[in-house]
XYZ file of N, CA, C and O in Angstrom:
456
model
N 112.675 53.595 94.536
C 113.095 52.356 95.131
C 114.466 51.979 94.559
O 114.678 52.013 93.352
N 115.373 51.635 95.424
C 116.718 51.279 94.981
C 116.705 49.933 94.272
O 115.850 49.083 94.521
N 117.647 49.753 93.385
C 117.759 48.485 92.687
C 118.159 47.389 93.665
O 118.896 47.638 94.620
N 117.673 46.189 93.399
C 118.061 45.056 94.222
C 119.432 44.552 93.785
O 119.776 44.600 92.611
N 120.183 44.040 94.735
C 121.481 43.472 94.389
C 121.274 42.182 93.598
O 120.186 41.598 93.594
N 122.301 41.740 92.928
C 122.208 40.494 92.175
C 121.865 39.330 93.092
O 121.072 38.459 92.734
N 122.462 39.321 94.279
C 122.182 38.265 95.248
C 120.698 38.264 95.632
O 120.053 37.217 95.661
N 120.170 39.427 95.924
C 118.764 39.527 96.345
C 117.815 39.131 95.217
O 116.800 38.470 95.449
N 118.123 39.518 93.992
C 117.289 39.117 92.848
C 117.310 37.605 92.672
O 116.285 36.976 92.431
N 118.491 37.014 92.801
C 118.627 35.567 92.662
C 117.881 34.851 93.787
O 117.216 33.859 93.581
N 117.982 35.383 95.003
C 117.296 34.789 96.155
C 115.790 34.803 95.958
O 115.102 33.805 96.197
N 115.241 35.911 95.502
C 113.796 36.003 95.265
C 113.341 35.072 94.145
O 112.289 34.452 94.233
N 114.143 34.973 93.101
C 113.809 34.084 91.983
C 113.791 32.629 92.439
O 112.863 31.880 92.117
N 114.776 32.231 93.214
C 114.847 30.854 93.723
C 113.679 30.573 94.658
O 113.020 29.527 94.562
N 113.392 31.491 95.565
C 112.317 31.295 96.544
C 110.961 31.194 95.855
O 110.114 30.392 96.225
N 110.731 31.991 94.810
C 109.478 31.934 94.066
C 109.314 30.588 93.375
O 108.233 29.991 93.403
N 110.381 30.088 92.775
C 110.329 28.788 92.103
C 110.076 27.668 93.099
O 109.332 26.719 92.816
N 110.658 27.776 94.268
C 110.467 26.745 95.297
C 109.023 26.724 95.764
O 108.416 25.658 95.897
N 108.454 27.876 96.019
C 107.070 27.929 96.488
C 106.107 27.386 95.441
O 105.083 26.807 95.772
N 106.455 27.542 94.169
C 105.586 27.064 93.098
C 105.560 25.551 93.018
O 104.546 24.957 92.667
N 106.665 24.881 93.351
C 106.705 23.429 93.176
C 106.859 22.643 94.470
O 106.945 21.417 94.431
N 106.878 23.296 95.608
C 107.119 22.609 96.872
C 105.950 21.736 97.294
O 106.140 20.650 97.819
N 104.749 22.213 97.098
C 103.586 21.465 97.579
C 103.563 21.483 99.093
O 103.624 22.535 99.712
N 103.505 20.310 99.689
C 103.460 20.222 101.151
C 104.807 19.848 101.747
O 104.912 19.686 102.952
N 105.830 19.710 100.909
C 107.134 19.307 101.420
C 107.822 20.467 102.147
O 107.719 21.625 101.727
N 108.543 20.170 103.206
C 109.328 21.222 103.863
C 110.536 21.582 103.008
O 110.887 20.862 102.074
N 111.183 22.704 103.323
C 112.338 23.110 102.532
C 113.614 23.049 103.355
O 113.609 23.320 104.550
N 114.669 22.654 102.699
C 116.000 22.622 103.293
C 116.680 23.924 102.911
O 117.086 24.117 101.765
N 116.760 24.837 103.859
C 117.306 26.161 103.618
C 118.780 26.199 104.021
O 119.144 25.725 105.092
N 119.614 26.769 103.167
C 121.054 26.844 103.408
C 121.481 28.300 103.478
O 121.041 29.130 102.675
N 122.317 28.607 104.463
C 122.907 29.936 104.578
C 124.390 29.751 104.848
O 124.773 28.899 105.646
N 125.198 30.528 104.169
C 126.629 30.417 104.413
C 127.224 31.799 104.648
O 126.752 32.798 104.113
N 128.230 31.808 105.490
C 128.994 33.022 105.744
C 130.459 32.688 105.500
O 130.798 31.569 105.127
N 131.316 33.627 105.754
C 132.735 33.381 105.583
C 133.285 32.394 106.591
O 134.262 31.698 106.327
N 132.656 32.315 107.761
C 133.177 31.457 108.829
C 132.361 30.193 109.066
O 132.882 29.219 109.602
N 131.077 30.197 108.726
C 130.206 29.068 109.056
C 129.228 28.775 107.923
O 129.034 29.590 107.029
N 128.594 27.609 108.024
C 127.513 27.245 107.111
C 126.381 26.667 107.952
O 126.620 25.948 108.920
N 125.163 27.022 107.610
C 123.984 26.647 108.378
C 122.974 25.974 107.461
O 122.833 26.364 106.308
N 122.251 24.997 107.991
C 121.178 24.353 107.243
C 120.024 24.112 108.189
O 120.230 23.744 109.350
N 118.818 24.340 107.712
C 117.643 24.027 108.523
C 116.505 23.570 107.632
O 116.386 23.999 106.495
N 115.708 22.675 108.170
C 114.532 22.181 107.468
C 113.335 22.897 108.069
O 113.096 22.814 109.270
N 112.602 23.609 107.212
C 111.520 24.479 107.653
C 110.205 23.983 107.075
O 110.096 23.764 105.866
N 109.222 23.817 107.932
C 107.862 23.496 107.499
C 107.116 24.819 107.377
O 106.711 25.403 108.376
N 106.970 25.309 106.150
C 106.361 26.623 105.930
C 104.877 26.636 106.261
O 104.337 27.670 106.648
N 104.196 25.497 106.131
C 102.771 25.447 106.435
C 102.536 25.694 107.918
O 101.602 26.402 108.308
N 103.381 25.110 108.766
C 103.238 25.278 110.210
C 104.067 26.447 110.731
O 103.859 26.895 111.856
N 105.009 26.923 109.923
C 105.863 28.017 110.362
C 106.866 27.591 111.413
O 107.227 28.373 112.285
N 107.336 26.351 111.340
C 108.245 25.812 112.359
C 109.524 25.275 111.709
O 109.503 24.785 110.583
N 110.603 25.333 112.456
C 111.847 24.688 112.050
C 111.826 23.269 112.577
O 111.699 23.041 113.779
N 111.942 22.306 111.674
C 111.865 20.888 112.039
C 113.215 20.381 112.512
O 113.302 19.655 113.499
N 114.291 20.745 111.814
C 115.635 20.293 112.162
C 116.641 21.348 111.729
O 116.385 22.107 110.795
N 117.781 21.367 112.408
C 118.810 22.337 112.066
C 120.187 21.749 112.341
O 120.341 20.895 113.213
N 121.174 22.217 111.586
C 122.567 21.825 111.791
C 123.456 22.954 111.285
O 123.080 23.688 110.375
N 124.627 23.079 111.901
C 125.564 24.108 111.468
C 126.964 23.747 111.942
O 127.155 22.775 112.671
N 127.930 24.561 111.539
C 129.298 24.368 111.987
C 129.571 25.117 113.282
O 130.676 25.064 113.788
N 128.585 25.778 113.836
C 128.794 26.586 115.036
C 129.209 25.759 116.248
O 130.254 25.979 116.833
N 128.374 24.820 116.669
C 128.622 24.113 117.914
C 129.228 22.742 117.740
O 129.374 21.999 118.685
N 129.606 22.388 116.542
C 130.097 21.050 116.290
C 131.599 20.929 116.433
O 132.296 21.854 116.852
N 132.092 19.759 116.070
C 133.529 19.517 116.140
C 134.245 19.979 114.876
O 135.461 19.886 114.788
N 133.494 20.470 113.897
C 134.110 20.987 112.680
C 134.417 22.461 112.869
O 133.654 23.202 113.469
N 135.563 22.868 112.395
C 135.910 24.280 112.486
C 136.046 24.838 111.083
O 136.506 24.164 110.170
N 135.622 26.056 110.931
C 135.719 26.696 109.635
C 134.530 26.393 108.754
O 133.601 25.691 109.142
N 134.583 26.933 107.568
C 133.471 26.763 106.633
C 134.007 26.272 105.305
O 133.754 26.845 104.269
N 134.770 25.187 105.339
C 135.288 24.640 104.097
C 134.348 23.568 103.558
O 133.296 23.296 104.136
N 134.717 22.947 102.459
C 133.858 21.963 101.809
C 133.644 20.747 102.711
O 132.541 20.197 102.770
N 134.671 20.335 103.438
C 134.536 19.185 104.341
C 133.547 19.478 105.468
O 132.742 18.629 105.846
N 133.606 20.681 106.019
C 132.680 21.069 107.077
C 131.249 21.120 106.542
O 130.302 20.724 107.223
N 131.081 21.596 105.313
C 129.751 21.655 104.706
C 129.194 20.251 104.503
O 128.006 20.008 104.718
N 130.045 19.313 104.102
C 129.598 17.926 103.932
C 129.174 17.334 105.271
O 128.179 16.596 105.349
N 129.877 17.662 106.327
C 129.511 17.182 107.673
C 128.153 17.743 108.083
O 127.320 17.025 108.640
N 127.918 19.004 107.797
C 126.622 19.616 108.105
C 125.518 18.943 107.301
O 124.421 18.708 107.799
N 125.791 18.591 106.045
C 124.815 17.885 105.215
C 124.434 16.543 105.804
O 123.256 16.163 105.835
N 125.417 15.798 106.298
C 125.133 14.507 106.939
C 124.345 14.704 108.224
O 123.414 13.954 108.521
N 124.717 15.729 108.998
C 124.022 16.004 110.262
C 122.566 16.382 110.032
O 121.682 15.937 110.770
N 122.303 17.196 109.023
C 120.922 17.611 108.763
C 120.090 16.443 108.258
O 118.904 16.328 108.583
N 120.704 15.537 107.513
C 119.979 14.351 107.046
C 119.604 13.447 108.229
O 118.480 12.935 108.291
N 120.514 13.284 109.172
C 120.215 12.479 110.362
C 119.122 13.130 111.200
O 118.207 12.448 111.679
N 119.206 14.441 111.385
C 118.196 15.151 112.172
C 116.829 15.081 111.494
O 115.795 14.974 112.160
N 116.811 15.130 110.168
C 115.546 15.046 109.430
C 114.924 13.667 109.584
O 113.705 13.546 109.756
N 115.742 12.626 109.528
C 115.221 11.267 109.708
C 114.595 11.106 111.085
O 113.537 10.495 111.232
N 115.254 11.659 112.110
C 114.709 11.578 113.479
C 113.372 12.306 113.571
O 112.492 11.905 114.322
N 113.219 13.378 112.805
C 111.978 14.155 112.817
C 110.920 13.572 111.883
O 109.796 14.060 111.835
N 111.288 12.544 111.108
C 110.326 11.911 110.219
C 110.187 12.575 108.860
O 109.196 12.397 108.169
N 111.195 13.339 108.458
C 111.173 14.022 107.159
C 112.128 13.287 106.220
O 113.294 13.075 106.548
N 111.618 12.887 105.054
C 112.446 12.159 104.105
C 112.539 12.849 102.757
O 113.438 12.566 101.986
N 111.614 13.763 102.459
C 111.595 14.457 101.185
C 111.473 15.958 101.427
O 110.594 16.397 102.172
N 112.355 16.738 100.810
C 112.366 18.187 100.990
C 112.574 18.864 99.640
O 112.856 18.204 98.649
N 112.434 20.174 99.615
C 112.865 20.966 98.468
C 114.098 21.750 98.915
O 114.163 22.207 100.051
N 115.067 21.881 98.044
C 116.339 22.506 98.397
C 116.276 23.997 98.117
O 116.055 24.418 96.988
N 116.463 24.798 99.157
C 116.454 26.254 99.044
C 117.873 26.767 99.249
O 118.340 26.853 100.376
N 118.538 27.068 98.148
C 119.910 27.542 98.250
C 119.967 29.043 98.491
O 121.049 29.620 98.624
N 118.825 29.693 98.564
C 118.791 31.129 98.747
C 119.363 31.817 97.526
O 119.091 31.448 96.408
N 120.199 32.793 97.719
C 120.834 33.480 96.609
C 122.213 32.943 96.298
O 122.923 33.491 95.476
N 122.600 31.859 96.989
C 123.932 31.298 96.809
C 123.963 30.386 95.588
O 123.014 29.663 95.327
N 125.054 30.419 94.863
C 125.210 29.562 93.703
C 125.373 28.115 94.147
O 125.968 27.844 95.188
N 124.861 27.187 93.352
C 124.974 25.759 93.663
C 126.368 25.294 93.243
O 126.570 24.711 92.175
N 127.327 25.598 94.095
C 128.727 25.338 93.769
C 129.504 25.324 95.078
O 129.140 26.008 96.030
N 130.544 24.552 95.156
C 131.418 24.571 96.322
C 130.756 24.043 97.568
O 130.282 22.901 97.615
N 130.704 24.864 98.607
C 130.181 24.438 99.912
C 128.698 24.096 99.865
O 128.254 23.147 100.504
N 127.922 24.852 99.108
C 126.480 24.585 99.009
C 126.247 23.246 98.316
O 125.424 22.438 98.758
N 126.996 22.967 97.275
C 126.877 21.699 96.564
C 127.333 20.539 97.442
O 126.710 19.471 97.455
N 128.401 20.726 98.205
C 128.899 19.676 99.098
C 127.861 19.342 100.160
O 127.636 18.161 100.481
N 127.198 20.357 100.707
C 126.149 20.133 101.695
C 124.987 19.365 101.075
O 124.481 18.402 101.661
N 124.574 19.751 99.889
C 123.452 19.091 99.220
C 123.774 17.639 98.897
O 122.947 16.748 99.123
N 124.966 17.383 98.389
C 125.358 16.009 98.051
C 125.415 15.129 99.299
O 124.977 13.977 99.273
N 125.938 15.659 100.391
C 126.015 14.887 101.630
C 124.630 14.619 102.199
O 124.373 13.545 102.745
N 123.719 15.580 102.074
C 122.348 15.369 102.554
C 121.650 14.298 101.724
O 120.900 13.478 102.263
N 121.900 14.282 100.429
C 121.330 13.230 99.570
C 121.885 11.866 99.956
O 121.151 10.889 100.010
N 123.190 11.793 100.195
C 123.800 10.535 100.603
C 123.264 10.081 101.952
O 123.183 8.888 102.219
N 122.912 11.041 102.800
C 122.353 10.728 104.113
C 120.921 10.243 104.083
O 120.383 9.818 105.100
N 120.265 10.342 102.930
C 118.919 9.795 102.805
C 117.824 10.788 102.475
O 116.680 10.399 102.298
N 118.136 12.075 102.389
C 117.116 13.049 102.019
C 116.877 13.014 100.518
O 117.819 12.863 99.740
N 115.630 13.177 100.114
C 115.282 13.220 98.695
C 114.954 14.639 98.291
O 114.092 15.275 98.885
N 115.648 15.136 97.269
C 115.320 16.417 96.642
C 115.964 16.508 95.305
O 116.796 15.726 94.931
């Protein structure tokens, strides 16, 4: 079996910790690429996506810190409409820095608890 990349090891470690302490709360999953950033709130018990936001179809272009903050505000609004107020933050294998941190801070300001 080939060795796992550092990113994959970090992603598995984060996901394991989240499952251990999540309880019944849905998770706010973040994915970023060079061009876009995506966020979705997933209810793992039901296997459904409750809310989603990204820089793809919006008025924000690019994947800079400002665009990530806009996505954070959008996901918080979508979560409120869906009746979700408390989540666990799943950063995947991405470091909590830069765009991921900006998205998380904006989601907290928007009313999500994590």
